[in-house]
């Protein structure tokens, strides 16, 4: 099995607070990897470490055969990202906004048209960004991540704030990407029903620790063996997190 991203004992501390605690991930090439956890679990911090936006306190990671920090710049060229709500120049068109990113990345001019086509915005490329709907802005953010067709995409809450129709559009787009151009997608979301429809593999964090990593089928087997409900991802996720929180409380009392 080929892994495109591996982390070993990845840890991030802020003074006495441990945001990410000895996390070792193995993300399969060509998969959609659902990265889950309650607020404050360490998902965004882990993603920012993979993007080189914050340095690990301890541990290491490899992306597409390149090791951080020695190959930091090479890694950044291989990863497209969508972290939180993207911001744009309101008085530039969608195409012009993407062209700003393209020039920073040193990509070819045709990469803008390619990215707009991938997200279904080709006919709206000349519209000012301030006139885009929220769903169109999210798609423009994805187009920015897709510029140059990077082999890895890291998407943090890409459906945040969208209506059901917009969520459906983005979900179908993300689900199609690995087959469309052989990329790997890491996606975090609080909408577990959406992750269940998209993801091949799941990683669950709680209080900075990795509770589970594996396929959805393996997660169901794990839930059944532990006596949890295994009808849907939300039930399995909540059962696992609740059990971990209970163990933490019991340890704190000792």
Coordinates of C-alpha atoms in Angstrom, one line a residue:
X1 CA 0.0 0.0 0.0
X2 CA 1.4 3.4 -1.0
X3 CA 1.1 6.2 1.4
X4 CA 1.5 9.8 0.1
X5 CA 1.6 11.4 3.6
X6 CA 3.0 9.9 6.8
X7 CA 3.6 11.6 10.1
X8 CA 5.6 10.2 13.0
X9 CA 4.8 11.3 16.6
X10 CA 3.8 14.7 15.3
X11 CA 3.4 17.0 18.3
X12 CA 2.6 20.7 18.8
X13 CA 2.8 22.4 22.1
X14 CA 1.9 26.0 23.0
X15 CA 3.6 26.6 26.4
X16 CA 1.8 24.0 28.7
X17 CA -1.0 23.3 26.2
X18 CA -0.6 20.3 23.9
X19 CA -2.6 20.9 20.7
X20 CA -1.4 17.8 18.8
X21 CA 0.0 14.8 20.8
X22 CA 2.2 12.2 19.1
X23 CA 0.0 11.8 16.0
X24 CA 1.2 9.2 13.5
X25 CA -0.9 9.3 10.2
X26 CA -0.7 7.2 7.1
X27 CA -2.7 8.7 4.2
X28 CA -3.1 6.5 1.1
X29 CA -2.3 7.9 -2.3
X30 CA -5.5 8.6 -4.3
X31 CA -7.8 8.5 -1.4
X32 CA -10.2 11.0 0.2
X33 CA -9.2 11.1 3.9
X34 CA -11.8 12.4 6.3
X35 CA -10.1 14.2 9.2
X36 CA -12.5 14.4 12.1
X37 CA -12.6 15.8 15.7
X38 CA -14.5 18.1 18.0
X39 CA -13.6 21.8 18.1
X40 CA -10.1 22.2 19.5
X41 CA -9.2 18.6 18.8
X42 CA -6.1 19.6 16.8
X43 CA -7.2 19.1 13.2
X44 CA -6.5 22.6 12.0
X45 CA -3.1 22.7 13.8
X46 CA -2.1 19.4 12.2
X47 CA -3.1 20.7 8.7
X48 CA -1.1 23.9 9.3
X49 CA 1.9 21.8 10.2
X50 CA 1.6 19.8 7.0
X51 CA 1.4 23.1 5.1
X52 CA 4.5 24.5 6.9
X53 CA 2.4 27.3 8.5
X54 CA 3.5 26.3 12.0
X55 CA 6.5 24.2 13.0
X56 CA 6.1 20.9 14.9
X57 CA 7.4 20.9 18.5
X58 CA 8.3 17.3 18.0
X59 CA 8.0 14.5 15.4
X60 CA 8.4 14.6 11.6
X61 CA 6.4 14.1 8.4
X62 CA 6.9 13.1 4.8
X63 CA 4.8 14.3 1.9
X64 CA 5.2 12.6 -1.5
X65 CA 8.6 11.3 -0.5
X66 CA 9.8 14.7 0.7
X67 CA 10.7 15.3 4.4
X68 CA 9.9 18.4 6.4
X69 CA 11.7 20.8 7.1
X70 CA 14.5 20.0 4.6
X71 CA 12.1 19.9 1.6
X72 CA 9.7 22.6 2.9
X73 CA 9.5 24.6 -0.4
X74 CA 9.2 21.5 -2.6
X75 CA 6.4 20.2 -0.3
X76 CA 4.5 23.5 -0.7
X77 CA 4.5 23.2 -4.5
X78 CA 2.8 19.8 -4.2
X79 CA 0.0 20.8 -1.9
X80 CA -3.1 22.9 -2.7
X81 CA -4.9 24.2 0.4
X82 CA -8.2 25.7 1.4
X83 CA -8.0 26.7 5.1
X84 CA -11.1 28.4 6.6
X85 CA -13.1 30.8 4.4
X86 CA -10.9 32.1 1.5
X87 CA -10.6 35.8 1.0
X88 CA -10.5 37.5 -2.4
X89 CA -10.0 41.0 -3.9
X90 CA -13.6 42.1 -4.2
X91 CA -13.0 44.4 -7.2
X92 CA -11.1 41.8 -9.2
X93 CA -12.9 39.1 -11.3
X94 CA -12.7 35.5 -10.3
X95 CA -10.2 34.9 -13.1
X96 CA -8.0 37.9 -12.0
X97 CA -8.0 36.6 -8.4
X98 CA -6.8 33.2 -9.5
X99 CA -4.2 34.9 -11.7
X100 CA -2.7 36.6 -8.7
X101 CA -2.2 33.2 -7.0
X102 CA -0.9 31.7 -10.3
X103 CA 1.8 34.3 -10.6
X104 CA 2.9 33.8 -7.0
X105 CA 3.2 30.1 -7.6
X106 CA 4.9 30.5 -10.9
X107 CA 2.4 28.4 -12.8
X108 CA 1.5 28.6 -16.5
X109 CA -1.3 30.9 -17.7
X110 CA -3.6 28.1 -18.8
X111 CA -3.7 26.8 -15.2
X112 CA -6.4 29.5 -14.3
X113 CA -8.8 28.3 -17.1
X114 CA -8.2 24.7 -16.1
X115 CA -9.0 25.4 -12.4
X116 CA -12.1 27.4 -13.3
X117 CA -13.3 24.5 -15.4
X118 CA -12.7 21.9 -12.7
X119 CA -14.9 23.8 -10.3
X120 CA -17.6 24.7 -12.8
X121 CA -16.9 28.5 -12.9
X122 CA -15.7 29.0 -16.4
X123 CA -18.7 31.0 -17.4
X124 CA -18.4 33.2 -14.3
X125 CA -14.6 33.9 -14.6
X126 CA -15.1 37.5 -15.7
X127 CA -17.6 38.3 -12.9
X128 CA -16.4 40.5 -10.0
X129 CA -15.7 38.4 -6.9
X130 CA -17.9 40.7 -4.8
X131 CA -20.8 39.6 -7.0
X132 CA -20.2 35.9 -6.4
X133 CA -22.7 34.0 -4.2
X134 CA -21.3 32.2 -1.1
X135 CA -21.3 28.9 -3.0
X136 CA -19.4 30.5 -5.9
X137 CA -16.8 32.0 -3.5
X138 CA -16.3 28.5 -1.9
X139 CA -15.8 27.1 -5.4
X140 CA -13.4 29.9 -6.3
X141 CA -11.5 29.0 -3.1
X142 CA -11.3 25.4 -4.3
X143 CA -10.1 26.6 -7.7
X144 CA -7.3 28.4 -6.0
X145 CA -6.3 25.2 -4.2
X146 CA -6.6 23.3 -7.5
X147 CA -4.3 25.6 -9.5
X148 CA -1.6 23.5 -11.3
X149 CA -3.4 20.3 -10.3
X150 CA -1.3 19.6 -7.2
X151 CA -1.1 15.9 -6.2
X152 CA -2.4 16.7 -2.6
X153 CA -5.3 18.9 -1.5
X154 CA -5.8 19.9 2.1
X155 CA -9.4 21.3 2.6
X156 CA -10.5 22.6 6.0
X157 CA -14.3 23.0 6.2
X158 CA -14.9 23.6 2.5
X159 CA -18.7 23.4 2.8
X160 CA -18.9 25.8 5.7
X161 CA -21.9 28.2 5.4
X162 CA -23.3 26.7 2.2
X163 CA -26.9 25.8 1.6
X164 CA -27.9 22.2 0.8
X165 CA -27.5 22.7 -2.9
X166 CA -24.0 24.2 -2.5
X167 CA -23.0 21.4 -0.2
X168 CA -24.1 18.9 -2.7
X169 CA -22.1 20.6 -5.5
X170 CA -18.9 20.8 -3.5
X171 CA -19.3 17.2 -2.2
X172 CA -19.6 15.8 -5.7
X173 CA -16.7 17.9 -6.9
X174 CA -14.4 16.7 -4.1
X175 CA -15.5 13.1 -4.5
X176 CA -14.6 13.2 -8.2
X177 CA -11.2 14.8 -7.8
X178 CA -9.0 11.7 -7.1
X179 CA -10.3 9.9 -10.3
X180 CA -10.3 13.1 -12.3
X181 CA -6.6 13.8 -11.9
X182 CA -5.1 11.3 -9.5
X183 CA -4.8 13.5 -6.4
X184 CA -5.2 12.8 -2.7
X185 CA -7.7 14.8 -0.6
X186 CA -7.6 15.5 3.1
X187 CA -10.8 17.1 4.2
X188 CA -12.0 18.2 7.7
X189 CA -15.7 19.0 8.3
X190 CA -18.2 19.1 11.1
X191 CA -20.8 17.7 8.7
X192 CA -20.2 14.0 9.4
X193 CA -23.0 12.8 7.1
X194 CA -21.1 14.5 4.2
X195 CA -17.8 13.0 5.1
X196 CA -19.4 9.6 5.2
X197 CA -20.5 10.1 1.5
X198 CA -17.0 11.2 0.4
X199 CA -14.3 9.6 2.4
X200 CA -12.4 6.3 1.8
X201 CA -10.5 6.5 5.1
X202 CA -11.1 8.2 8.4
X203 CA -8.8 9.7 11.1
X204 CA -10.4 10.8 14.4
X205 CA -8.7 13.2 16.8
X206 CA -9.7 14.1 20.3
X207 CA -7.7 16.4 22.6
X208 CA -4.8 16.2 20.2
X209 CA -4.6 12.4 20.2
X210 CA -5.4 10.1 17.3
X211 CA -8.2 7.7 18.4
X212 CA -8.7 5.9 15.2
X213 CA -7.4 5.6 11.6
X214 CA -8.6 3.3 8.9
X215 CA -11.4 2.7 6.4
X216 CA -15.1 3.2 7.1
X217 CA -15.6 -0.5 7.2
X218 CA -12.8 -0.9 9.7
X219 CA -14.4 1.9 11.8
X220 CA -17.7 0.0 11.7
X221 CA -16.0 -3.2 12.8
X222 CA -14.3 -1.3 15.6
X223 CA -17.6 0.2 16.7
X224 CA -19.4 -3.2 16.8
X225 CA -16.5 -4.8 18.7
X226 CA -16.7 -2.0 21.3
X227 CA -20.5 -2.3 21.6
X228 CA -21.2 1.1 19.9
X229 CA -23.9 1.9 17.4
X230 CA -22.5 1.5 13.9
X231 CA -25.4 2.7 11.8
X232 CA -23.7 5.9 10.7
X233 CA -20.4 7.8 11.0
X234 CA -21.9 10.4 13.5
X235 CA -22.9 7.7 16.0
X236 CA -19.5 6.0 15.8
X237 CA -17.6 9.3 16.1
X238 CA -19.6 10.5 19.1
X239 CA -19.3 7.1 20.9
X240 CA -15.6 7.0 20.4
X241 CA -15.1 10.6 21.5
X242 CA -17.4 10.3 24.5
X243 CA -15.6 7.2 25.7
X244 CA -12.2 8.9 25.4
X245 CA -13.6 11.9 27.3
X246 CA -14.9 9.6 30.1
X247 CA -11.5 7.9 30.4
X248 CA -9.8 11.3 30.6
X249 CA -12.1 12.4 33.4
X250 CA -11.5 9.2 35.3
X251 CA -7.7 9.6 35.0
X252 CA -8.0 13.2 36.2
X253 CA -9.6 12.1 39.4
X254 CA -6.8 9.7 40.2

